[in-house]
Short mmCIF file of C-alpha atoms in Angstrom, two decimals:
data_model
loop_
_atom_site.label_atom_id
_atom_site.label_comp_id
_atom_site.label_asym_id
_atom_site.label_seq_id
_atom_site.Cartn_x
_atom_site.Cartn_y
_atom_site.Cartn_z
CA UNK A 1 -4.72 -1.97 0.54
CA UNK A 2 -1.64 -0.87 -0.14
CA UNK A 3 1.88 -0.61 2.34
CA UNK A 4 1.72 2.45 4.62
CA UNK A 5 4.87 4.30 4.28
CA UNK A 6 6.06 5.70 7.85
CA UNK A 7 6.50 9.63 7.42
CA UNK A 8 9.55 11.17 9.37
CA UNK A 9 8.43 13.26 12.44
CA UNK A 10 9.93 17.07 12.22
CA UNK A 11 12.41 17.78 14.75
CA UNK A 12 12.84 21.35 13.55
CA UNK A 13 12.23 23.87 16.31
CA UNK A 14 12.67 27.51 16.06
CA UNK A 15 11.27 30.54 17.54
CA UNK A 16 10.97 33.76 15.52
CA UNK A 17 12.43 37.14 17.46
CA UNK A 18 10.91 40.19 15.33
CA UNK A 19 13.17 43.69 15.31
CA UNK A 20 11.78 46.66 13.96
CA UNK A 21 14.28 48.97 11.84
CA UNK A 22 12.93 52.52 10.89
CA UNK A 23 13.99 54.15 8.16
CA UNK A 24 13.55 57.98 7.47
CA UNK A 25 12.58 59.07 4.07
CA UNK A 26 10.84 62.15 2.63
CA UNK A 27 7.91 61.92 0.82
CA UNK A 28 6.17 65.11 0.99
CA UNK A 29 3.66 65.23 -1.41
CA UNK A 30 2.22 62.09 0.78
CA UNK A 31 2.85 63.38 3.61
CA UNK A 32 4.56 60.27 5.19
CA UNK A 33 7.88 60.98 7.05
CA UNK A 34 8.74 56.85 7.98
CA UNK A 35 8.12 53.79 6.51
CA UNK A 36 8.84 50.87 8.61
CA UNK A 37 10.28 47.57 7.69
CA UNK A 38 10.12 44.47 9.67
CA UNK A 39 12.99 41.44 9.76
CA UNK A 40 12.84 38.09 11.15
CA UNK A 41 16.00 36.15 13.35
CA UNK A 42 15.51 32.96 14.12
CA UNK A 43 17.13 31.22 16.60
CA UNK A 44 16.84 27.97 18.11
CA UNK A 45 15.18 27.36 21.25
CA UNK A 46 16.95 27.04 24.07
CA UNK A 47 16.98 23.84 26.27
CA UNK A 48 15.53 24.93 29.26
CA UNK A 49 12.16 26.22 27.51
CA UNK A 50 8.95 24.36 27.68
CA UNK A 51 9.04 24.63 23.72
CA UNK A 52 11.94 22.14 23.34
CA UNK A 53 10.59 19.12 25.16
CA UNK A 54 6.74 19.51 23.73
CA UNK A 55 5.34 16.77 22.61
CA UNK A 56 2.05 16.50 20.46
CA UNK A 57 -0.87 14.79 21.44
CA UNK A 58 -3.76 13.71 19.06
CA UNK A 59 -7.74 14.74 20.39
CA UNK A 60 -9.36 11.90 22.14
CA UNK A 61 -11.96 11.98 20.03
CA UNK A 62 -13.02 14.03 16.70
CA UNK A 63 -15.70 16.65 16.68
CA UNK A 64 -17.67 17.57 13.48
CA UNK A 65 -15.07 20.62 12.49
CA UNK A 66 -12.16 18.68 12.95
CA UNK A 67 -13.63 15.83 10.95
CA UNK A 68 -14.46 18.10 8.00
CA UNK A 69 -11.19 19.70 8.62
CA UNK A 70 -9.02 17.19 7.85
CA UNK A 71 -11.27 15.94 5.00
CA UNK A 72 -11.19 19.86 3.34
CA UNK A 73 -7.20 19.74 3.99
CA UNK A 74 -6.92 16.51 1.97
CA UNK A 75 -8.60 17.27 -0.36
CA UNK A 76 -7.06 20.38 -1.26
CA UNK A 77 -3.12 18.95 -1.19
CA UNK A 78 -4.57 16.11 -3.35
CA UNK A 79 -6.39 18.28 -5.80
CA UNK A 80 -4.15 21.58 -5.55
CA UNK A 81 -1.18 21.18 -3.60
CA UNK A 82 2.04 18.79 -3.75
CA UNK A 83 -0.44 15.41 -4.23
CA UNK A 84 -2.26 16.68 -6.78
CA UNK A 85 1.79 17.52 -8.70
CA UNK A 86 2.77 14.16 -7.22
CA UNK A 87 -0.29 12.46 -9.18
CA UNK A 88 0.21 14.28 -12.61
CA UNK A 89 3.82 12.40 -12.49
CA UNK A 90 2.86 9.50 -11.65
CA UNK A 91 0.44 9.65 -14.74
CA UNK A 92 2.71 10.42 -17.08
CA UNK A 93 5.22 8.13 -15.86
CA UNK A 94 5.33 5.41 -18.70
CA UNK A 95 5.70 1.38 -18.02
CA UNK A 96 4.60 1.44 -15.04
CA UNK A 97 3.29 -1.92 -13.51
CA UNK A 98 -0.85 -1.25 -12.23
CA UNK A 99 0.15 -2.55 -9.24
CA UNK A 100 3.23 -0.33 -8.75
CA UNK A 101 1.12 2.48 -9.84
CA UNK A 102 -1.28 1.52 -7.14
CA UNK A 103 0.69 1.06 -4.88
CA UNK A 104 2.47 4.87 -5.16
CA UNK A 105 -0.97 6.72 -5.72
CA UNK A 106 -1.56 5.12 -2.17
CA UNK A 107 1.52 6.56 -0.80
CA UNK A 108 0.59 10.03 -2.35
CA UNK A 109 -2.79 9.53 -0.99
CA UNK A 110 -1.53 8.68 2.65
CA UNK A 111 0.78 10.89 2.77
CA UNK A 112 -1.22 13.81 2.75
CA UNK A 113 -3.63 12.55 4.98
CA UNK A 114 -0.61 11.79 7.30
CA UNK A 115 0.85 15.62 6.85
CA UNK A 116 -2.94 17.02 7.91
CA UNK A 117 -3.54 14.70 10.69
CA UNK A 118 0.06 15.82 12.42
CA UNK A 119 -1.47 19.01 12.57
CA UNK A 120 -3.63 17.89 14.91
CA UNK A 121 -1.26 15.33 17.37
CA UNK A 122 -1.24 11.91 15.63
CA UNK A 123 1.57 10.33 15.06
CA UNK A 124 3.18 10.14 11.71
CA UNK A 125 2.89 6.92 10.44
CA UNK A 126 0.55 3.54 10.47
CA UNK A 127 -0.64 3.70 13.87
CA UNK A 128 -1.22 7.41 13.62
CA UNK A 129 -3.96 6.74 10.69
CA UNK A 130 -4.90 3.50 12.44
CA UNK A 131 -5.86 5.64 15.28
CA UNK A 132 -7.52 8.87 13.10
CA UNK A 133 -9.03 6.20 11.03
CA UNK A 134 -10.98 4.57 14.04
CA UNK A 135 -12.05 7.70 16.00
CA UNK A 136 -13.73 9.31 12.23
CA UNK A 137 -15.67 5.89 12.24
CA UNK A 138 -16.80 6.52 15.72
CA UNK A 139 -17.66 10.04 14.95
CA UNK A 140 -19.80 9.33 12.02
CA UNK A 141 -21.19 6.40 13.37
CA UNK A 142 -22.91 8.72 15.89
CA UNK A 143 -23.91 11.40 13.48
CA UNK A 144 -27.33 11.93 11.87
CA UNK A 145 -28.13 9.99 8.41
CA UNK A 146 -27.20 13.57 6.59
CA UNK A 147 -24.32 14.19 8.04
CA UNK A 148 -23.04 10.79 7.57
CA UNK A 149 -23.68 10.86 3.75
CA UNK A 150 -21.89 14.24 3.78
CA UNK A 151 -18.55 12.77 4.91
CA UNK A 152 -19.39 9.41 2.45
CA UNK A 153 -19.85 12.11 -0.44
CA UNK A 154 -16.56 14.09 0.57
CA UNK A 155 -14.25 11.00 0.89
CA UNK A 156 -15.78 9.39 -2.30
CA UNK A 157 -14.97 12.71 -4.50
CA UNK A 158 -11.63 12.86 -3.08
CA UNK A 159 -11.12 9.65 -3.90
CA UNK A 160 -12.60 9.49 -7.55
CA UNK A 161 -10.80 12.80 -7.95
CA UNK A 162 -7.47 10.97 -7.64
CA UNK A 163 -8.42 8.21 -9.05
CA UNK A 164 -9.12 10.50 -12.43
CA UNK A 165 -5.23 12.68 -12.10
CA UNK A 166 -4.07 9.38 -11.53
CA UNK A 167 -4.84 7.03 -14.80
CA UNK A 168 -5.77 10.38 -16.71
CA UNK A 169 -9.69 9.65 -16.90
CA UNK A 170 -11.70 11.30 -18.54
CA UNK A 171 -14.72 12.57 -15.36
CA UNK A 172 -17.31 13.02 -18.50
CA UNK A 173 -17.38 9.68 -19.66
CA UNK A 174 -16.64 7.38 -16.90
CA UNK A 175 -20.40 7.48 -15.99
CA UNK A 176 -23.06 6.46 -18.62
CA UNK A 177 -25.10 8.75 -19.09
CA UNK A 178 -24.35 10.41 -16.14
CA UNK A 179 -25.95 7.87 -14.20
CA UNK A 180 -24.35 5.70 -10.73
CA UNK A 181 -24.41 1.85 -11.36
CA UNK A 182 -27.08 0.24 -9.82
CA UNK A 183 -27.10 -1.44 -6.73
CA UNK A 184 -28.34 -4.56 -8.86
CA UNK A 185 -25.69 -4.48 -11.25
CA UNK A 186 -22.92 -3.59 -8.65
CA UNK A 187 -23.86 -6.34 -6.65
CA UNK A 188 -23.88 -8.32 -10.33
CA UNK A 189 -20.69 -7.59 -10.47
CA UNK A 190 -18.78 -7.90 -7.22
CA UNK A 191 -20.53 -11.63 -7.70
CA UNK A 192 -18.76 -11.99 -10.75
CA UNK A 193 -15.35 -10.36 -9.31
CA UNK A 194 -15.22 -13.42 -6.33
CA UNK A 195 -16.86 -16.17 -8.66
CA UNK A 196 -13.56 -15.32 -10.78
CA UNK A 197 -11.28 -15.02 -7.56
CA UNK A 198 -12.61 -18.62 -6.33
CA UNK A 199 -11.55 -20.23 -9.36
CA UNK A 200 -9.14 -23.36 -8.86
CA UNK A 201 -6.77 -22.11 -11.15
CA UNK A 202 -6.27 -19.16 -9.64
CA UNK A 203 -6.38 -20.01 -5.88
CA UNK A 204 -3.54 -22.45 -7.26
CA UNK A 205 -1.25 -20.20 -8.90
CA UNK A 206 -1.34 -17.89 -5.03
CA UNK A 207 -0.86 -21.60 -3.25
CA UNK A 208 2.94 -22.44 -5.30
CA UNK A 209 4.22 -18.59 -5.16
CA UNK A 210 3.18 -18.28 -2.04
CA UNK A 211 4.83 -21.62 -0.99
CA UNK A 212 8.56 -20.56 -2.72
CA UNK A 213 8.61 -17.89 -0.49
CA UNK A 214 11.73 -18.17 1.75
CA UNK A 215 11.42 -18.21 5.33
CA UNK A 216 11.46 -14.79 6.67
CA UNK A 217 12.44 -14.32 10.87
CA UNK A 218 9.91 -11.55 10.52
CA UNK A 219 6.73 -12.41 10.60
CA UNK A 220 5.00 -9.17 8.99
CA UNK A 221 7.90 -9.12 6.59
CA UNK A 222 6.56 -12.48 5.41
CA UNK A 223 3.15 -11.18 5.56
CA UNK A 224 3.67 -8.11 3.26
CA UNK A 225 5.43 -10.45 0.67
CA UNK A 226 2.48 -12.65 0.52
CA UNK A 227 0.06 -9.81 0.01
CA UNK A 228 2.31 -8.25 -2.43
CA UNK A 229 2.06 -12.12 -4.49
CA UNK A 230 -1.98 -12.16 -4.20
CA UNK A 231 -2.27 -8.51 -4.90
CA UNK A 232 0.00 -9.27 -8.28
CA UNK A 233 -2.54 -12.21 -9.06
CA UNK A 234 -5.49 -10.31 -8.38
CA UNK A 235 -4.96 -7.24 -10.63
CA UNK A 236 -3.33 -8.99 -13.46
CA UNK A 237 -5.07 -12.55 -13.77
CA UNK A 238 -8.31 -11.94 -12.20
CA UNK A 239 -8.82 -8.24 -13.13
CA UNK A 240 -7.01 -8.10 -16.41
CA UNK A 241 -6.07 -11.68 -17.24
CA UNK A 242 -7.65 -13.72 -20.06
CA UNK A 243 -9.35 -12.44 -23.24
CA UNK A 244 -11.56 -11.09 -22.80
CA UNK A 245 -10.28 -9.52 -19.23
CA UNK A 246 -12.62 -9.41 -16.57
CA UNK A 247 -12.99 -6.09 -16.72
CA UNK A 248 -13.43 -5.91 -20.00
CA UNK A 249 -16.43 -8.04 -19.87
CA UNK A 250 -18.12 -6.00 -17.44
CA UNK A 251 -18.07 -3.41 -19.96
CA UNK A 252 -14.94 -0.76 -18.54
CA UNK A 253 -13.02 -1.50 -21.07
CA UNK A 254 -8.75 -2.77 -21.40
CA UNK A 255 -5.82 -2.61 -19.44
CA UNK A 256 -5.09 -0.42 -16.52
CA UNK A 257 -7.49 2.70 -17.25
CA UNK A 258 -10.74 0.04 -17.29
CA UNK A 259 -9.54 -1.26 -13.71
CA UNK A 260 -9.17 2.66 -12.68
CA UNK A 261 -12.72 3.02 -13.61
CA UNK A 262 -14.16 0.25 -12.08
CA UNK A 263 -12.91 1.65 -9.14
CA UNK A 264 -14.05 4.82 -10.15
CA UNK A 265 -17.69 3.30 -10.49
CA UNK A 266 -17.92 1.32 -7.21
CA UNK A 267 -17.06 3.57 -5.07
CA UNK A 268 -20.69 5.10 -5.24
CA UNK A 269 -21.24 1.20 -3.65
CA UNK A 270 -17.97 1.19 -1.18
CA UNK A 271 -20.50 1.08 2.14
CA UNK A 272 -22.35 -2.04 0.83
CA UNK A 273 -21.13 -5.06 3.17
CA UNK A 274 -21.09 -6.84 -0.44
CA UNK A 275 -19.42 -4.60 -3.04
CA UNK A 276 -16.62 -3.17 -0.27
CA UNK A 277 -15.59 -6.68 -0.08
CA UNK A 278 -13.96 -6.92 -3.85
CA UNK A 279 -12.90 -3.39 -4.56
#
């Protein structure tokens, strides 16, 4: 998981006042005698008007087109719009930490989930997506099987679709043959992800950084800086530590691109109670 950035709620309010100017002109082979033009003042609203004091409200609950709504909306600012311009920089941004880089494809990622849901009345930050998050898992819960795999099939190519802008993969290749992993061999190799994660060395190394940590007042201050420690031990001793690196081993190759397509790869597995656990 990575930190939710809180987004900014817009306090702009202004109400457009249209004026229509005519202007004569002769155009007789046409035969048109006016052509009108049309200007916009804007103005800001005055106090008194039910305008200035509105405040949003989010649905009580989703129905099916404003669930595939705000899917189709995030996907297109992640795959045409700002996000997907936001995730071409951040892959040609050089040096950067995986984790870092994680970290800020989540934030693009979020972010434009967060500026279609405000469409719509949530708030505009964590509990806002807590919130949207919790009523599309009711929703789908209820559907039928199809339309249930429809929304897993439109969040996991959104996802892989990022994933690939991103850490610059190449969509062709990631796949063998074309083919989804297995539910054997994912299963294979979530096993070997937590036999690796268990390891005394490791659990260790998380036990003394975790334990120079200052004291912080704030308890989910303290929190975040802990996750921040085991997510830095994760990715770049379990993941990609050693030689060969884990993920090497399980055949996706070196460095940050092989833990990108891992990800890429499971996701086809992300609703198994056993592989969502490790990826």
């Amino acid at each position: 998981r990575s930190c939710i950035a809180s987004a900014g709620r817009s306090t702009a309010r202004l109400a457009a006042s249209r004026q229509l100017v005519k202007k004569s002109t002769n155009v007789p082979a046409a035969g048109r005698s006016a052509v009108v033009f049309t200007e916009r003042a804007f103005s800001s609203i005055p106090s008194d008007d039910p305008q200035a004091t509105f405040v949003a409200k989010p649905p009580k609950e989703l129905t099916l087109d404003m669930a595939r709504g705000i899917q189709d909306g995030n996907k297109l600012i992640l795959r045409y719009g700002v996000g997907q311009q936001r995730l071409k920089l951040l892959a040609s941004t050089p040096n950067l930490p995986l984790v870092q880089k994680w970290q800020r494809m989540m934030e693009i990622y979020l972010g434009a989930q967060l500026h279609v849901i405000a469409g719509l009345g949530y708030e505009t930050n964590e509990q806002g997506i807590m919130m949207y998050t919790q009523q599309l898992a009711q929703f789908v819960g209820g559907c039928d099987p199809d339309t249930q795999e429809e929304f897993r099939v439109m969040g996991r190519e959104t996802w892989r679709a990022m994933l690939a802008t991103a850490f610059e993969l190449d969509v062709d290749t990631v796949l063998p043959d074309g083919e989804e992993m297995s539910i054997v061999d994912a299963r294979n190799t979530v096993h070997k992800v937590a036999s690796k994660l268990m390891e005394p060395s490791v659990l260790e190394v998380v036990a003394q950084t975790c334990g120079k940590l200052p004291h912080e007042s704030d308890p989910q201050m303290e929190m975040a800086k802990k996750h921040q420690i085991i997510q830095d031990i994760v990715v770049n001793q379990v993941y990609l530590g050693g030689s060969p690196s884990l993920v090497e081993e399980l055949g996706f190759g070196q460095g940050d691109q092989a833990y990108a397509k891992m990800q890429y790869v499971m996701a086809y597995h992300e609703n198994d109670p056993l592989c969502s656990q490790y990826t």
